[in-house]
Structures are given as C-alpha cells and as structure tokens.
PDB file of C-alpha atoms in Angstrom:
ATOM      1  CA  UNK A1473      96.660 176.531 -52.887  1.00 50.00           C
ATOM      2  CA  UNK A1474      94.139 178.852 -51.105  1.00 50.00           C
ATOM      3  CA  UNK A1475      92.984 178.756 -47.502  1.00 51.00           C
ATOM      4  CA  UNK A1476      90.460 180.789 -45.464  1.00 52.00           C
ATOM      5  CA  UNK A1477      91.227 181.658 -41.841  1.00 50.00           C
ATOM      6  CA  UNK A1478      88.956 183.921 -39.776  1.00 53.00           C
ATOM      7  CA  UNK A1479      87.295 185.263 -42.885  1.00 53.00           C
ATOM      8  CA  UNK A1480      90.587 186.194 -44.606  1.00 51.00           C
ATOM      9  CA  UNK A1481      91.684 184.343 -47.709  1.00 50.00           C
ATOM     10  CA  UNK A1482      95.332 183.226 -47.784  1.00 46.00           C
ATOM     11  CA  UNK A1483      97.230 181.335 -50.427  1.00 46.00           C
ATOM     12  CA  UNK A1484     100.490 179.455 -50.107  1.00 45.00           C
ATOM     13  CA  UNK A1485     103.295 180.608 -52.364  1.00 46.00           C
ATOM     14  CA  UNK A1486     105.134 177.381 -53.211  1.00 46.00           C
ATOM     15  CA  UNK A1487     108.408 179.149 -54.017  1.00 45.00           C
ATOM     16  CA  UNK A1488     108.395 181.158 -50.755  1.00 42.00           C
ATOM     17  CA  UNK A1489     106.780 178.667 -48.358  1.00 41.00           C
ATOM     18  CA  UNK A1490     104.967 181.541 -46.619  1.00 46.00           C
ATOM     19  CA  UNK A1491     101.359 182.539 -46.522  1.00 44.00           C
ATOM     20  CA  UNK A1492     100.385 185.723 -48.358  1.00 47.00           C
ATOM     21  CA  UNK A1493      97.212 187.592 -47.590  1.00 48.00           C
ATOM     22  CA  UNK A1494      94.988 188.278 -50.589  1.00 51.00           C
ATOM     23  CA  UNK A1495      93.764 191.488 -48.866  1.00 53.00           C
ATOM     24  CA  UNK A1496      97.111 193.196 -48.213  1.00 54.00           C
ATOM     25  CA  UNK A1497      99.579 191.231 -50.298  1.00 56.00           C
ATOM     26  CA  UNK A1498     101.883 190.919 -47.262  1.00 54.00           C
ATOM     27  CA  UNK A1499     103.376 187.732 -45.962  1.00 56.00           C
ATOM     28  CA  UNK A1500     102.368 186.586 -42.515  1.00 52.00           C
ATOM     29  CA  UNK A1501     105.805 187.453 -41.093  1.00 56.00           C
ATOM     30  CA  UNK A1502     105.617 190.961 -42.612  1.00 56.00           C
ATOM     31  CA  UNK A1503     102.176 191.401 -41.104  1.00 57.00           C
ATOM     32  CA  UNK A1504     103.403 190.288 -37.670  1.00 57.00           C
ATOM     33  CA  UNK A1505     106.408 192.618 -37.949  1.00 64.00           C
ATOM     34  CA  UNK A1506     104.146 195.517 -38.901  1.00 69.00           C
ATOM     35  CA  UNK A1507     101.782 194.805 -36.003  1.00 74.00           C
ATOM     36  CA  UNK A1508     104.776 194.613 -33.623  1.00 77.00           C
ATOM     37  CA  UNK A1509     105.888 198.017 -34.885  1.00 76.00           C
ATOM     38  CA  UNK A1510     102.423 199.460 -34.315  1.00 80.00           C
ATOM     39  CA  UNK A1511     102.320 197.907 -30.834  1.00 84.00           C
ATOM     40  CA  UNK A1512     105.746 199.369 -30.011  1.00 84.00           C
ATOM     41  CA  UNK A1513     104.739 202.830 -31.173  1.00 86.00           C
ATOM     42  CA  UNK A1514     101.500 202.645 -29.207  1.00 90.00           C
ATOM     43  CA  UNK A1515     103.409 201.565 -26.104  1.00 90.00           C
ATOM     44  CA  UNK A1516     105.887 204.422 -26.464  1.00 91.00           C
ATOM     45  CA  UNK A1517     103.043 206.901 -26.944  1.00 93.00           C
ATOM     46  CA  UNK A1518     101.269 205.542 -23.871  1.00 95.00           C
ATOM     47  CA  UNK A1519     104.408 205.778 -21.734  1.00 94.00           C
ATOM     48  CA  UNK A1520     105.112 209.338 -22.878  1.00 92.00           C
ATOM     49  CA  UNK A1521     101.488 210.344 -22.264  1.00 95.00           C
ATOM     50  CA  UNK A1522     101.588 208.817 -18.778  1.00 95.00           C
ATOM     51  CA  UNK A1523     104.735 210.783 -18.017  1.00 93.00           C
ATOM     52  CA  UNK A1524     103.174 214.059 -19.122  1.00 93.00           C
ATOM     53  CA  UNK A1525      99.965 213.240 -17.237  1.00 95.00           C
ATOM     54  CA  UNK A1526     101.920 212.672 -14.025  1.00 95.00           C
ATOM     55  CA  UNK A1527     103.755 215.936 -14.651  1.00 93.00           C
ATOM     56  CA  UNK A1528     100.461 217.818 -14.873  1.00 94.00           C
ATOM     57  CA  UNK A1529      98.959 215.936 -11.919  1.00 95.00           C
ATOM     58  CA  UNK A1530     101.922 216.862  -9.721  1.00 94.00           C
ATOM     59  CA  UNK A1531     101.009 220.482 -10.384  1.00 93.00           C
ATOM     60  CA  UNK A1532      97.223 220.218 -10.275  1.00 95.00           C
ATOM     61  CA  UNK A1533      96.877 218.056  -7.145  1.00 95.00           C
ATOM     62  CA  UNK A1534      98.894 220.439  -5.004  1.00 94.00           C
ATOM     63  CA  UNK A1535      97.689 223.654  -6.732  1.00 93.00           C
ATOM     64  CA  UNK A1536     101.267 224.687  -7.367  1.00 93.00           C
ATOM     65  CA  UNK A1537     102.646 225.025 -10.869  1.00 93.00           C
ATOM     66  CA  UNK A1538     106.337 225.225  -9.949  1.00 93.00           C
ATOM     67  CA  UNK A1539     106.879 221.529 -10.765  1.00 91.00           C
ATOM     68  CA  UNK A1540     106.055 222.332 -14.384  1.00 91.00           C
ATOM     69  CA  UNK A1541     109.507 223.906 -14.512  1.00 91.00           C
ATOM     70  CA  UNK A1542     110.975 220.434 -14.907  1.00 89.00           C
ATOM     71  CA  UNK A1543     108.784 219.897 -17.985  1.00 85.00           C
ATOM     72  CA  UNK A1544     111.055 222.408 -19.696  1.00 85.00           C
ATOM     73  CA  UNK A1545     113.804 219.842 -19.326  1.00 83.00           C
ATOM     74  CA  UNK A1546     111.674 217.295 -21.201  1.00 81.00           C
ATOM     75  CA  UNK A1547     111.971 219.598 -24.178  1.00 83.00           C
ATOM     76  CA  UNK A1548     115.694 220.185 -23.677  1.00 81.00           C
ATOM     77  CA  UNK A1549     116.757 216.527 -23.263  1.00 79.00           C
ATOM     78  CA  UNK A1550     116.329 215.509 -26.948  1.00 79.00           C
ATOM     79  CA  UNK A1551     117.639 218.782 -28.419  1.00 83.00           C
ATOM     80  CA  UNK A1552     121.362 217.831 -28.441  1.00 81.00           C
ATOM     81  CA  UNK A1553     120.462 214.610 -30.295  1.00 76.00           C
ATOM     82  CA  UNK A1554     118.488 216.589 -32.854  1.00 80.00           C
ATOM     83  CA  UNK A1555     121.070 219.319 -33.389  1.00 81.00           C
ATOM     84  CA  UNK A1556     124.396 217.523 -33.013  1.00 77.00           C
ATOM     85  CA  UNK A1557     123.574 213.856 -33.478  1.00 69.00           C
ATOM     86  CA  UNK A1558     121.635 214.014 -36.730  1.00 69.00           C
ATOM     87  CA  UNK A1559     118.360 213.046 -35.072  1.00 65.00           C
ATOM     88  CA  UNK A1560     119.405 209.601 -33.860  1.00 65.00           C
ATOM     89  CA  UNK A1561     120.600 208.352 -30.499  1.00 63.00           C
ATOM     90  CA  UNK A1562     123.362 206.035 -31.721  1.00 67.00           C
ATOM     91  CA  UNK A1563     126.158 208.464 -30.857  1.00 67.00           C
ATOM     92  CA  UNK A1564     125.218 208.508 -27.153  1.00 67.00           C
ATOM     93  CA  UNK A1565     126.448 204.943 -26.614  1.00 70.00           C
ATOM     94  CA  UNK A1566     129.530 205.165 -28.823  1.00 71.00           C
ATOM     95  CA  UNK A1567     133.041 205.992 -27.715  1.00 73.00           C
ATOM     96  CA  UNK A1568     133.585 208.193 -30.745  1.00 71.00           C
ATOM     97  CA  UNK A1569     134.506 211.699 -29.810  1.00 70.00           C
ATOM     98  CA  UNK A1570     134.856 215.046 -31.407  1.00 75.00           C
ATOM     99  CA  UNK A1571     133.868 218.544 -30.451  1.00 77.00           C
ATOM    100  CA  UNK A1572     130.178 218.449 -31.335  1.00 78.00           C
ATOM    101  CA  UNK A1573     129.608 214.858 -30.305  1.00 76.00           C
ATOM    102  CA  UNK A1574     131.134 215.487 -26.883  1.00 79.00           C
ATOM    103  CA  UNK A1575     129.097 218.687 -26.525  1.00 80.00           C
ATOM    104  CA  UNK A1576     125.918 216.764 -27.349  1.00 80.00           C
ATOM    105  CA  UNK A1577     126.737 214.084 -24.773  1.00 80.00           C
ATOM    106  CA  UNK A1578     127.450 216.742 -22.140  1.00 84.00           C
ATOM    107  CA  UNK A1579     124.263 218.709 -22.860  1.00 84.00           C
ATOM    108  CA  UNK A1580     122.136 215.551 -22.835  1.00 82.00           C
ATOM    109  CA  UNK A1581     123.610 214.496 -19.498  1.00 85.00           C
ATOM    110  CA  UNK A1582     123.266 217.980 -17.998  1.00 88.00           C
ATOM    111  CA  UNK A1583     119.630 218.272 -19.018  1.00 86.00           C
ATOM    112  CA  UNK A1584     118.896 214.769 -17.675  1.00 85.00           C
ATOM    113  CA  UNK A1585     120.505 215.620 -14.329  1.00 90.00           C
ATOM    114  CA  UNK A1586     118.584 218.920 -14.334  1.00 88.00           C
ATOM    115  CA  UNK A1587     115.350 216.993 -14.726  1.00 89.00           C
ATOM    116  CA  UNK A1588     116.090 215.156 -11.499  1.00 92.00           C
ATOM    117  CA  UNK A1589     117.563 218.145  -9.680  1.00 94.00           C
ATOM    118  CA  UNK A1590     114.769 220.669 -10.301  1.00 94.00           C
ATOM    119  CA  UNK A1591     112.069 218.893  -8.233  1.00 95.00           C
ATOM    120  CA  UNK A1592     114.562 218.162  -5.453  1.00 96.00           C
ATOM    121  CA  UNK A1593     115.728 221.785  -5.329  1.00 96.00           C
ATOM    122  CA  UNK A1594     112.151 223.028  -5.359  1.00 95.00           C
ATOM    123  CA  UNK A1595     111.312 220.697  -2.452  1.00 96.00           C
ATOM    124  CA  UNK A1596     114.406 221.813  -0.553  1.00 96.00           C
ATOM    125  CA  UNK A1597     113.355 225.453  -1.013  1.00 96.00           C
ATOM    126  CA  UNK A1598     109.866 224.531   0.337  1.00 96.00           C
ATOM    127  CA  UNK A1599     108.251 225.636  -2.923  1.00 95.00           C
ATOM    128  CA  UNK A1600     106.586 222.245  -3.567  1.00 95.00           C
ATOM    129  CA  UNK A1601     105.282 219.421  -1.396  1.00 95.00           C
ATOM    130  CA  UNK A1602     106.999 216.052  -0.951  1.00 96.00           C
ATOM    131  CA  UNK A1603     104.209 214.317  -2.874  1.00 96.00           C
ATOM    132  CA  UNK A1604     104.675 216.622  -5.865  1.00 95.00           C
ATOM    133  CA  UNK A1605     108.403 215.916  -5.838  1.00 96.00           C
ATOM    134  CA  UNK A1606     107.809 212.148  -5.759  1.00 96.00           C
ATOM    135  CA  UNK A1607     105.264 212.352  -8.586  1.00 96.00           C
ATOM    136  CA  UNK A1608     107.769 214.401 -10.604  1.00 95.00           C
ATOM    137  CA  UNK A1609     110.504 211.825 -10.060  1.00 95.00           C
ATOM    138  CA  UNK A1610     108.186 208.971 -11.082  1.00 96.00           C
ATOM    139  CA  UNK A1611     107.221 210.990 -14.146  1.00 95.00           C
ATOM    140  CA  UNK A1612     110.889 211.437 -15.024  1.00 92.00           C
ATOM    141  CA  UNK A1613     111.563 207.715 -14.505  1.00 94.00           C
ATOM    142  CA  UNK A1614     108.751 206.839 -16.929  1.00 94.00           C
ATOM    143  CA  UNK A1615     110.076 209.415 -19.398  1.00 90.00           C
ATOM    144  CA  UNK A1616     113.588 207.942 -19.219  1.00 88.00           C
ATOM    145  CA  UNK A1617     112.175 204.425 -19.712  1.00 92.00           C
ATOM    146  CA  UNK A1618     110.369 205.744 -22.790  1.00 90.00           C
ATOM    147  CA  UNK A1619     113.580 207.230 -24.166  1.00 83.00           C
ATOM    148  CA  UNK A1620     115.504 204.013 -23.493  1.00 84.00           C
ATOM    149  CA  UNK A1621     112.802 201.923 -25.196  1.00 86.00           C
ATOM    150  CA  UNK A1622     112.872 204.274 -28.178  1.00 81.00           C
ATOM    151  CA  UNK A1623     116.650 204.043 -28.324  1.00 77.00           C
ATOM    152  CA  UNK A1624     116.515 200.246 -28.247  1.00 80.00           C
ATOM    153  CA  UNK A1625     113.802 200.184 -30.908  1.00 78.00           C
ATOM    154  CA  UNK A1626     115.701 202.604 -33.125  1.00 74.00           C
ATOM    155  CA  UNK A1627     118.683 200.245 -33.115  1.00 70.00           C
ATOM    156  CA  UNK A1628     116.555 197.835 -35.133  1.00 67.00           C
ATOM    157  CA  UNK A1629     116.534 198.356 -38.889  1.00 55.00           C
ATOM    158  CA  UNK A1630     112.742 198.030 -39.073  1.00 53.00           C
ATOM    159  CA  UNK A1631     112.094 201.635 -37.977  1.00 50.00           C
TER     160      UNK A1631
END
C-alpha cells in the first residue's frame, strides 16, 4: 500500500507495520533516529564553537592574550581518555582501577582543575581583567557541558 506525504512516497510494509521511504529505503523510526543523531552532533559542534569563540573574545576584547593559556588545557583535557582509556569516556565513571586507569582519571581531573585555576591565577596576578576571567570561566562551563553531553550521547549504542 503506497502513500504520498509532503512529496515523498511511502509504502507500508505489512510484515513490519512501519513506513519505509521509497527514496532512502529507511523506516520512519530509522530516519528519526538519524535526524536526532545529526541534531545532537550539530548541537555539540555549536556548543564547542561557542566555547572557543568566548575564549578568543576574552582575549580580543581586553587586548590581552594571556587568557589563551587556558585554551591549552582544552587540548590536554581529552588526552588521558585518548591515550589510556581507548578513546572513550566510559572508564571515567567506573570504579574499576588499575595503574593506567587511575593515572588517566588523575590527569583528566588535574587538567580540568587547571582550566579553572589558570584564569583565576592570572586575575590574581593582575595579568588579566575581571571581565576576561569571567568570560573564560563561562567558556569553560560551556566546554564542560559539551563534554558531559558527548559522554551521555556516547553511552548510547547509536553512536
């Protein structure tokens, strides 16, 4: 049985009781799942881009590039996961131990604390303005939200 909706032809598979698109061959639920995945990836990319933009704005607005020092930590935060965790973030929430796993957890935590500490130390040393420090901290908060969203999304099997 065929049906046309918004210019796309669909037909009902009687043995599956789902609509299949004649254009892509995907079921409607597969299409929705794929669009959710694309939406999630676009959201993560937007959040990461906003974090980097705030990082650059904290430097450019105040004509002082010392806050870019904390951007180095953005590079260092995922490195323990890549080197010791096999590229995934599942080990960070587990209680499993071991030499390399514990080292990865320690290095991830130290680099995350360093990301917060660097702008505060620079402000305390009067090397950056208060506004630059606040923009840096907001940038870090957005970056951490991005990482947490990625971690939650990577727990799903659809990735």
